[in-house]
Amino acid sequence: EPEVTQTPSHQVTQMGQEVILRCVPISNHLYFYWYRQILGQKVEFLVSFYNNEISEKSEIFDDQFSVERPDGSNFTLKIRSTKLEDSAMYFCASQTGLRRSDTQYFGPGTRLTVL
Amino acid sequence: GQQLNQSPQSMFIQEGEDVSMNCTSSSIFNTWLWYKQDPGEGPVLLIALYKAGELTSNGRLTAQFGTTRKDSFLNISASIPSDVGIYFCAGRDMDSNYQLIWGAGTKLIIKP
């Protein structure tokens, strides 16, 4: 069964450094998402991406964040200058379409630790 | 912002017992989803609901989309040890095509 994959599984970085989190969505999916989950808290929406542009973003997704689909398979989340409070699990998700029956499938997540 | 209240926060039950958890929203939702998250993994969809009043089962799991469209519940019958984990409700309100709004999760702990 196809699945969303994410790399790395764990990223440790120093405050102020740039990080790029990578995702490979399911191949025939058209809609892509990033969510984050601070330890012990609920999942929070960051951004959705369709047709090579951002379709929706939350207040969390400020100028320090950017997303890109650099080729036909990867979907990346970049944090330009990490802060301590960026430490969280980051989940990528993908979806076939926007019918309500189209499920968002989640990757296993990248744990980001900012020191 | 949009709020989803999920309760209970945690449940500590005996194996074989039935479990019930619910979510309420501050506005009307057009989609309710229930996910399970195991430690160190991403959420996995259990049940999806798309119509008010809809009742859907997936094995021992049953979920309903409330008739007010502002709530949903998930029941697990005859719990087993592998049911342990965190259960999240998530939904999509009328103003968004994309983002899912999430509850805070219900942590299920089962005593053997």
mmCIF file of N, CA, C and O in Angstrom, chain A residues 31 33 35 37 41-43 45 48 55-56 91 95 98 100-101 103-104 106-108, chain B residues 3 30-31 35 37 40-43 45 50 88 92 96-100 102-104:
data_model
loop_
_atom_site.group_PDB
_atom_site.id
_atom_site.type_symbol
_atom_site.label_atom_id
_atom_site.label_comp_id
_atom_site.label_asym_id
_atom_site.label_seq_id
_atom_site.Cartn_x
_atom_site.Cartn_y
_atom_site.Cartn_z
ATOM 1 N N TYR A 31 -2.770 17.210 -3.376
ATOM 2 C CA TYR A 31 -2.842 18.198 -2.304
ATOM 3 C C TYR A 31 -1.891 17.767 -1.193
ATOM 4 O O TYR A 31 -1.874 16.601 -0.804
ATOM 5 N N TYR A 33 0.181 18.800 2.607
ATOM 6 C CA TYR A 33 -0.012 19.529 3.853
ATOM 7 C C TYR A 33 1.184 19.338 4.780
ATOM 8 O O TYR A 33 1.853 18.303 4.748
ATOM 9 N N TYR A 35 1.696 19.697 9.020
ATOM 10 C CA TYR A 35 1.135 19.908 10.341
ATOM 11 C C TYR A 35 2.286 19.794 11.338
ATOM 12 O O TYR A 35 3.301 19.172 11.063
ATOM 13 N N GLN A 37 3.087 19.055 15.705
ATOM 14 C CA GLN A 37 2.542 18.616 16.988
ATOM 15 C C GLN A 37 3.617 18.811 18.040
ATOM 16 O O GLN A 37 4.610 18.065 18.072
ATOM 17 N N GLN A 41 0.827 17.787 22.843
ATOM 18 C CA GLN A 41 -0.259 18.686 22.466
ATOM 19 C C GLN A 41 -0.951 18.206 21.195
ATOM 20 O O GLN A 41 -0.614 17.171 20.635
ATOM 21 N N LYS A 42 -1.939 18.957 20.767
ATOM 22 C CA LYS A 42 -2.699 18.531 19.600
ATOM 23 C C LYS A 42 -1.968 18.867 18.311
ATOM 24 O O LYS A 42 -1.022 19.639 18.278
ATOM 25 N N VAL A 43 -2.432 18.239 17.261
ATOM 26 C CA VAL A 43 -1.893 18.489 15.935
ATOM 27 C C VAL A 43 -2.399 19.852 15.444
ATOM 28 O O VAL A 43 -3.573 20.178 15.612
ATOM 29 N N PHE A 45 -2.485 22.609 12.143
ATOM 30 C CA PHE A 45 -2.305 22.822 10.713
ATOM 31 C C PHE A 45 -1.307 23.958 10.476
ATOM 32 O O PHE A 45 -1.348 24.995 11.131
ATOM 33 N N SER A 48 -1.298 24.279 3.466
ATOM 34 C CA SER A 48 -1.696 23.350 2.407
ATOM 35 C C SER A 48 -1.148 23.869 1.078
ATOM 36 O O SER A 48 -0.953 25.077 0.901
ATOM 37 N N SER A 55 -2.260 27.087 -0.771
ATOM 38 C CA SER A 55 -3.694 27.307 -0.883
ATOM 39 C C SER A 55 -4.295 27.821 0.418
ATOM 40 O O SER A 55 -5.309 28.505 0.408
ATOM 41 N N GLU A 56 -3.661 27.488 1.532
ATOM 42 C CA GLU A 56 -4.155 27.946 2.822
ATOM 43 C C GLU A 56 -3.005 27.839 3.818
ATOM 44 O O GLU A 56 -2.172 26.944 3.706
ATOM 45 N N PHE A 91 4.463 16.714 10.690
ATOM 46 C CA PHE A 91 3.847 15.684 9.857
ATOM 47 C C PHE A 91 3.505 16.259 8.491
ATOM 48 O O PHE A 91 2.937 17.342 8.379
ATOM 49 N N GLN A 95 -3.202 14.092 -0.178
ATOM 50 C CA GLN A 95 -4.604 13.801 -0.450
ATOM 51 C C GLN A 95 -4.807 13.790 -1.959
ATOM 52 O O GLN A 95 -4.218 14.612 -2.673
ATOM 53 N N LEU A 98 -10.108 17.048 -3.405
ATOM 54 C CA LEU A 98 -10.793 17.781 -2.354
ATOM 55 C C LEU A 98 -12.212 17.295 -2.111
ATOM 56 O O LEU A 98 -12.980 17.960 -1.422
ATOM 57 N N ARG A 100 -14.888 15.369 -0.158
ATOM 58 C CA ARG A 100 -14.840 15.136 1.284
ATOM 59 C C ARG A 100 -14.412 13.718 1.607
ATOM 60 O O ARG A 100 -13.882 13.444 2.669
ATOM 61 N N SER A 101 -14.643 12.810 0.680
ATOM 62 C CA SER A 101 -14.246 11.421 0.907
ATOM 63 C C SER A 101 -12.771 11.180 0.641
ATOM 64 O O SER A 101 -12.274 10.075 0.873
ATOM 65 N N THR A 103 -9.238 11.138 1.659
ATOM 66 C CA THR A 103 -8.586 11.126 2.969
ATOM 67 C C THR A 103 -7.214 11.768 2.915
ATOM 68 O O THR A 103 -6.487 11.620 1.923
ATOM 69 N N GLN A 104 -6.846 12.457 3.990
ATOM 70 C CA GLN A 104 -5.463 12.908 4.144
ATOM 71 C C GLN A 104 -4.667 11.780 4.787
ATOM 72 O O GLN A 104 -5.006 11.320 5.874
ATOM 73 N N PHE A 106 -1.154 10.547 6.405
ATOM 74 C CA PHE A 106 -0.058 11.176 7.127
ATOM 75 C C PHE A 106 1.216 10.341 7.051
ATOM 76 O O PHE A 106 1.173 9.114 7.080
ATOM 77 N N GLY A 107 2.339 11.029 6.997
ATOM 78 C CA GLY A 107 3.629 10.379 7.130
ATOM 79 C C GLY A 107 3.949 10.104 8.593
ATOM 80 O O GLY A 107 3.211 10.518 9.486
ATOM 81 N N PRO A 108 5.067 9.451 8.842
ATOM 82 C CA PRO A 108 5.427 9.086 10.219
ATOM 83 C C PRO A 108 5.972 10.249 11.036
ATOM 84 O O PRO A 108 6.136 10.130 12.247
ATOM 85 N N GLN B 3 -12.170 26.179 17.617
ATOM 86 C CA GLN B 3 -11.896 25.347 18.769
ATOM 87 C C GLN B 3 -12.594 24.003 18.629
ATOM 88 O O GLN B 3 -13.741 23.916 18.177
ATOM 89 N N ASN B 30 -18.433 20.154 8.318
ATOM 90 C CA ASN B 30 -18.983 19.313 7.256
ATOM 91 C C ASN B 30 -18.294 17.960 7.157
ATOM 92 O O ASN B 30 -18.680 17.112 6.356
ATOM 93 N N THR B 31 -17.267 17.789 7.963
ATOM 94 C CA THR B 31 -16.526 16.525 7.991
ATOM 95 C C THR B 31 -16.018 16.287 9.399
ATOM 96 O O THR B 31 -15.484 17.214 10.027
ATOM 97 N N TYR B 35 -8.868 9.763 14.253
ATOM 98 C CA TYR B 35 -7.540 9.211 14.004
ATOM 99 C C TYR B 35 -7.010 8.574 15.283
ATOM 100 O O TYR B 35 -7.365 8.952 16.395
ATOM 101 N N GLN B 37 -3.195 7.634 17.002
ATOM 102 C CA GLN B 37 -1.752 7.866 16.897
ATOM 103 C C GLN B 37 -1.037 6.987 17.910
ATOM 104 O O GLN B 37 -1.291 7.074 19.120
ATOM 105 N N GLY B 40 5.402 7.814 18.472
ATOM 106 C CA GLY B 40 6.435 7.959 17.445
ATOM 107 C C GLY B 40 5.945 7.811 16.028
ATOM 108 O O GLY B 40 6.759 7.753 15.096
ATOM 109 N N GLU B 41 4.639 7.765 15.834
ATOM 110 C CA GLU B 41 4.104 7.583 14.487
ATOM 111 C C GLU B 41 3.114 8.692 14.146
ATOM 112 O O GLU B 41 2.686 9.469 15.004
ATOM 113 N N GLY B 42 2.764 8.755 12.867
ATOM 114 C CA GLY B 42 1.781 9.733 12.435
ATOM 115 C C GLY B 42 0.369 9.233 12.680
ATOM 116 O O GLY B 42 0.143 8.040 12.890
ATOM 117 N N PRO B 43 -0.598 10.136 12.658
ATOM 118 C CA PRO B 43 -2.002 9.732 12.852
ATOM 119 C C PRO B 43 -2.469 8.828 11.722
ATOM 120 O O PRO B 43 -2.119 9.031 10.564
ATOM 121 N N LEU B 45 -5.998 7.240 10.020
ATOM 122 C CA LEU B 45 -7.434 7.439 9.977
ATOM 123 C C LEU B 45 -8.178 6.160 10.362
ATOM 124 O O LEU B 45 -7.896 5.077 9.845
ATOM 125 N N TYR B 50 -19.322 12.168 6.984
ATOM 126 C CA TYR B 50 -19.537 13.276 6.064
ATOM 127 C C TYR B 50 -20.943 13.867 6.116
ATOM 128 O O TYR B 50 -21.205 14.884 5.482
ATOM 129 N N PHE B 88 -7.552 11.012 18.250
ATOM 130 C CA PHE B 88 -7.828 12.409 17.935
ATOM 131 C C PHE B 88 -9.073 12.515 17.066
ATOM 132 O O PHE B 88 -9.246 11.754 16.111
ATOM 133 N N ARG B 92 -13.401 19.454 9.548
ATOM 134 C CA ARG B 92 -13.259 20.528 8.567
ATOM 135 C C ARG B 92 -14.516 21.388 8.660
ATOM 136 O O ARG B 92 -15.633 20.875 8.555
ATOM 137 N N SER B 96 -13.431 26.143 5.221
ATOM 138 C CA SER B 96 -12.142 25.669 4.739
ATOM 139 C C SER B 96 -12.297 24.432 3.876
ATOM 140 O O SER B 96 -13.053 23.527 4.189
ATOM 141 N N ASN B 97 -11.575 24.415 2.774
ATOM 142 C CA ASN B 97 -11.511 23.212 1.946
ATOM 143 C C ASN B 97 -10.352 22.326 2.341
ATOM 144 O O ASN B 97 -10.303 21.179 1.954
ATOM 145 N N TYR B 98 -9.410 22.912 3.060
ATOM 146 C CA TYR B 98 -8.126 22.256 3.194
ATOM 147 C C TYR B 98 -7.806 21.785 4.595
ATOM 148 O O TYR B 98 -7.645 20.611 4.848
ATOM 149 N N GLN B 99 -7.689 22.721 5.515
ATOM 150 C CA GLN B 99 -7.084 22.349 6.782
ATOM 151 C C GLN B 99 -8.023 21.531 7.655
ATOM 152 O O GLN B 99 -9.235 21.695 7.622
ATOM 153 N N LEU B 100 -7.424 20.635 8.397
ATOM 154 C CA LEU B 100 -8.121 19.908 9.433
ATOM 155 C C LEU B 100 -7.868 20.594 10.770
ATOM 156 O O LEU B 100 -6.753 21.007 11.063
ATOM 157 N N TRP B 102 -7.991 20.091 14.827
ATOM 158 C CA TRP B 102 -7.808 18.893 15.637
ATOM 159 C C TRP B 102 -8.223 19.110 17.081
ATOM 160 O O TRP B 102 -8.042 20.192 17.655
ATOM 161 N N GLY B 103 -8.739 18.039 17.685
ATOM 162 C CA GLY B 103 -8.938 18.019 19.115
ATOM 163 C C GLY B 103 -7.615 17.739 19.823
ATOM 164 O O GLY B 103 -6.608 17.416 19.179
ATOM 165 N N ALA B 104 -7.623 17.847 21.130
ATOM 166 C CA ALA B 104 -6.397 17.685 21.925
ATOM 167 C C ALA B 104 -6.039 16.227 22.165
ATOM 168 O O ALA B 104 -4.960 15.934 22.660
#
